[in-house]
Amino acid sequence: MSEGVPSARLRASDADRERVLEVLRAAAEDGRLDLSEFDGRVEQVHRARTLGELPPITADLLPPEAQPIRLGTEPVAALFRNESRSGRWVVPAEQLSFALFATAELDLRDALLVRNHVRMTASTLFGRVRVRVPEGVDVRVRGWSFLGRRATTTRPVRTDGAPVLEVQGFSLFGSVRVSAPKRRRNWLGRGRGRRELE
């Protein structure tokens, strides 16, 4: 994407809209929305052209961590309790994660990248950071460990222009691991400068 374009102004895909529609259907089925409210929100979804137009439609139906579209780029910090980020969320060019006596999990398989090269600072103190990526991502794990471990189980990528995830930071009595499923999704650029996981 172009430099300086906020994630909220990225164009929404049909898959993005369908995620929101699934939440609305569930809310109508269990009585949280009446028929007129449901129809009105469905119309809003179909009119939405950017990602930023979608989160307000379901804001009062689910807690922030369960929203179908998440545009926030705040760090993932697991402090004495486990934290996770998954589903359709925006991965900034610089992502921070930290685990203290807990586990932080970041699932990037359905995420939307704002850059083709993402730098993630993943640090642990008596904790664990677990990162899941699709096949086809060039993962580079750096940093240092003391009585801990930093590793990746992903396969080497030799494709020109493949997305890059560079993981740095420290592990003190903890671990950082990046893994990919054998075969699930590929990170492919779709549209101009937008890279997403479908």
Short mmCIF file of C-alpha atoms in Angstrom, two decimals:
data_model
loop_
_atom_site.label_atom_id
_atom_site.label_comp_id
_atom_site.label_asym_id
_atom_site.label_seq_id
_atom_site.Cartn_x
_atom_site.Cartn_y
_atom_site.Cartn_z
CA MET A 1 0.00 0.00 0.00
CA SER A 2 1.07 3.60 -0.37
CA GLU A 3 3.14 5.16 2.37
CA GLY A 4 1.04 6.95 4.95
CA VAL A 5 -2.36 5.47 3.97
CA PRO A 6 -4.22 4.52 7.19
CA SER A 7 -5.49 0.95 7.41
CA ALA A 8 -9.05 2.25 7.82
CA ARG A 9 -8.92 3.63 4.28
CA LEU A 10 -7.96 0.33 2.66
CA ARG A 11 -10.62 -1.07 0.38
CA ALA A 12 -12.82 -3.76 1.92
CA SER A 13 -13.06 -7.10 0.13
CA ASP A 14 -16.10 -9.34 -0.27
CA ALA A 15 -14.50 -11.66 2.31
CA ASP A 16 -14.25 -8.75 4.79
CA ARG A 17 -17.92 -7.93 4.33
CA GLU A 18 -18.92 -11.58 4.70
CA ARG A 19 -17.15 -11.77 8.09
CA VAL A 20 -19.30 -8.90 9.34
CA LEU A 21 -22.47 -10.40 7.87
CA GLU A 22 -21.85 -13.64 9.77
CA VAL A 23 -21.82 -11.71 13.06
CA LEU A 24 -25.05 -9.91 12.12
CA ARG A 25 -26.80 -13.17 11.25
CA ALA A 26 -25.82 -14.67 14.60
CA ALA A 27 -27.03 -11.55 16.43
CA ALA A 28 -30.38 -11.68 14.63
CA GLU A 29 -30.81 -15.38 15.37
CA ASP A 30 -30.28 -14.97 19.12
CA GLY A 31 -32.40 -11.82 19.44
CA ARG A 32 -29.73 -9.15 19.85
CA LEU A 33 -30.96 -7.49 16.65
CA ASP A 34 -34.57 -7.24 15.52
CA LEU A 35 -35.45 -7.59 11.84
CA SER A 36 -35.37 -3.88 11.04
CA GLU A 37 -32.00 -3.42 12.79
CA PHE A 38 -30.61 -6.44 10.96
CA ASP A 39 -31.78 -5.14 7.58
CA GLY A 40 -30.34 -1.69 8.26
CA ARG A 41 -26.94 -3.04 9.24
CA VAL A 42 -26.82 -5.44 6.30
CA GLU A 43 -27.40 -2.47 4.02
CA GLN A 44 -24.51 -0.65 5.72
CA VAL A 45 -22.24 -3.63 5.11
CA HIS A 46 -23.08 -3.75 1.41
CA ARG A 47 -22.47 0.01 1.10
CA ALA A 48 -19.10 -0.17 2.87
CA ARG A 49 -16.14 0.44 0.58
CA THR A 50 -13.31 0.71 3.12
CA LEU A 51 -12.24 -1.36 6.12
CA GLY A 52 -12.86 1.58 8.43
CA GLU A 53 -16.59 1.52 7.68
CA LEU A 54 -17.05 -2.06 8.93
CA PRO A 55 -16.02 -2.17 12.65
CA PRO A 56 -18.72 0.30 13.86
CA ILE A 57 -21.43 -1.99 12.48
CA THR A 58 -20.63 -4.76 14.99
CA ALA A 59 -19.07 -2.67 17.78
CA ASP A 60 -22.01 -3.21 20.16
CA LEU A 61 -22.38 -6.93 19.39
CA LEU A 62 -19.00 -8.39 20.38
CA PRO A 63 -16.11 -7.49 22.70
CA PRO A 64 -13.12 -5.83 21.00
CA GLU A 65 -11.02 -9.00 20.90
CA ALA A 66 -13.79 -10.91 19.08
CA GLN A 67 -14.60 -8.34 16.39
CA PRO A 68 -14.56 -9.70 12.81
CA ILE A 69 -12.42 -6.77 11.58
CA ARG A 70 -9.76 -5.32 13.88
CA LEU A 71 -7.87 -2.22 12.79
CA GLY A 72 -5.98 -1.43 15.99
CA THR A 73 -2.21 -1.85 15.86
CA GLU A 74 -1.55 -1.93 19.62
CA PRO A 75 1.08 -4.35 21.00
CA VAL A 76 0.14 -7.87 22.05
CA ALA A 77 1.20 -7.99 25.71
CA ALA A 78 0.60 -11.13 27.77
CA LEU A 79 1.25 -10.06 31.36
CA PHE A 80 0.46 -12.86 33.82
CA ARG A 81 -2.40 -13.99 31.55
CA ASN A 82 -2.49 -15.38 28.04
CA GLU A 83 -3.29 -13.06 25.15
CA SER A 84 -3.93 -13.78 21.49
CA ARG A 85 -4.64 -12.03 18.23
CA SER A 86 -6.15 -13.87 15.30
CA GLY A 87 -8.71 -13.58 12.54
CA ARG A 88 -8.85 -10.51 10.32
CA TRP A 89 -6.53 -7.93 11.87
CA VAL A 90 -4.09 -5.37 10.56
CA VAL A 91 -0.39 -6.13 11.00
CA PRO A 92 1.60 -2.88 11.07
CA ALA A 93 5.10 -2.57 9.66
CA GLU A 94 6.41 -2.67 13.26
CA GLN A 95 4.59 -5.12 15.54
CA LEU A 96 5.38 -5.50 19.25
CA SER A 97 4.67 -8.53 21.41
CA PHE A 98 5.76 -9.41 24.93
CA ALA A 99 5.07 -12.27 27.32
CA LEU A 100 5.66 -12.18 31.08
CA PHE A 101 4.72 -15.41 32.91
CA ALA A 102 2.16 -16.05 30.15
CA THR A 103 1.77 -16.90 26.45
CA ALA A 104 1.21 -14.42 23.63
CA GLU A 105 -0.17 -15.94 20.43
CA LEU A 106 -0.27 -14.11 17.10
CA ASP A 107 -1.97 -15.84 14.18
CA LEU A 108 -1.13 -14.05 10.94
CA ARG A 109 -2.83 -16.46 8.56
CA ASP A 110 -5.93 -14.31 8.02
CA ALA A 111 -4.23 -11.00 8.74
CA LEU A 112 -3.83 -8.00 6.46
CA LEU A 113 -0.31 -6.67 5.95
CA VAL A 114 0.28 -2.97 5.46
CA ARG A 115 3.84 -3.66 4.29
CA ASN A 116 5.50 -6.58 2.52
CA HIS A 117 8.30 -6.53 5.14
CA VAL A 118 7.11 -6.72 8.75
CA ARG A 119 9.45 -6.32 11.72
CA MET A 120 8.20 -7.94 14.90
CA THR A 121 9.83 -7.39 18.27
CA ALA A 122 8.94 -10.49 20.30
CA SER A 123 10.39 -10.65 23.80
CA THR A 124 9.75 -12.98 26.71
CA LEU A 125 10.51 -13.15 30.41
CA PHE A 126 9.41 -16.50 31.83
CA GLY A 127 6.87 -16.61 29.01
CA ARG A 128 6.23 -17.71 25.45
CA VAL A 129 5.45 -15.96 22.16
CA ARG A 130 3.90 -18.15 19.47
CA VAL A 131 3.51 -16.82 15.92
CA ARG A 132 1.68 -18.67 13.15
CA VAL A 133 2.17 -17.71 9.51
CA PRO A 134 0.98 -19.18 6.21
CA GLU A 135 3.30 -21.08 3.90
CA GLY A 136 5.34 -18.84 1.63
CA VAL A 137 6.49 -16.30 4.21
CA ASP A 138 10.21 -15.63 4.50
CA VAL A 139 10.75 -15.83 8.28
CA ARG A 140 13.97 -14.48 9.78
CA VAL A 141 14.44 -15.00 13.51
CA ARG A 142 17.08 -12.91 15.25
CA GLY A 143 17.74 -11.65 18.76
CA TRP A 144 19.24 -13.36 21.80
CA SER A 145 18.25 -15.88 24.43
CA PHE A 146 19.41 -16.72 27.93
CA LEU A 147 18.13 -20.08 29.17
CA GLY A 148 15.46 -19.76 26.51
CA ARG A 149 14.90 -20.43 22.85
CA ARG A 150 14.09 -18.57 19.64
CA ALA A 151 13.27 -20.72 16.61
CA THR A 152 11.20 -21.19 13.48
CA THR A 153 9.83 -24.35 11.91
CA THR A 154 8.96 -22.67 8.61
CA ARG A 155 10.53 -23.79 5.36
CA PRO A 156 13.06 -21.61 3.52
CA VAL A 157 11.44 -19.36 0.90
CA ARG A 158 13.22 -18.68 -2.37
CA THR A 159 10.45 -16.79 -4.16
CA ASP A 160 11.25 -13.24 -5.24
CA GLY A 161 8.92 -10.74 -3.64
CA ALA A 162 7.73 -13.12 -0.91
CA PRO A 163 6.46 -11.43 2.26
CA VAL A 164 9.12 -11.13 4.97
CA LEU A 165 8.59 -11.47 8.71
CA GLU A 166 11.68 -10.42 10.66
CA VAL A 167 11.46 -11.39 14.34
CA GLN A 168 13.83 -9.79 16.83
CA GLY A 169 13.97 -9.23 20.59
CA PHE A 170 15.08 -11.32 23.57
CA SER A 171 14.08 -14.48 25.41
CA LEU A 172 14.98 -14.68 29.08
CA PHE A 173 13.82 -17.98 30.59
CA GLY A 174 11.26 -18.14 27.79
CA SER A 175 10.78 -18.95 24.13
CA VAL A 176 9.74 -17.46 20.80
CA ARG A 177 8.58 -19.80 18.05
CA VAL A 178 7.34 -19.09 14.53
CA SER A 179 5.53 -21.90 12.73
CA ALA A 180 3.54 -22.50 9.56
CA PRO A 181 0.99 -25.20 8.78
CA LYS A 182 1.97 -27.69 6.12
CA ARG A 183 -0.51 -26.18 3.70
CA ARG A 184 -3.30 -23.72 4.36
CA ARG A 185 -2.88 -20.31 2.79
CA ASN A 186 -0.42 -18.26 0.82
CA TRP A 187 0.41 -14.62 1.33
CA LEU A 188 -0.32 -13.13 -2.08
CA GLY A 189 -0.51 -9.51 -3.11
CA ARG A 190 -3.98 -8.59 -4.32
CA GLY A 191 -4.70 -5.26 -5.82
CA ARG A 192 -2.13 -2.52 -5.74
CA GLY A 193 0.26 -2.75 -2.87
CA ARG A 194 -2.19 -4.57 -0.62
CA ARG A 195 -1.14 -7.96 0.71
CA GLU A 196 -3.69 -10.11 2.40
CA LEU A 197 -4.38 -13.64 3.43
CA GLU A 198 -7.43 -15.22 1.89
#
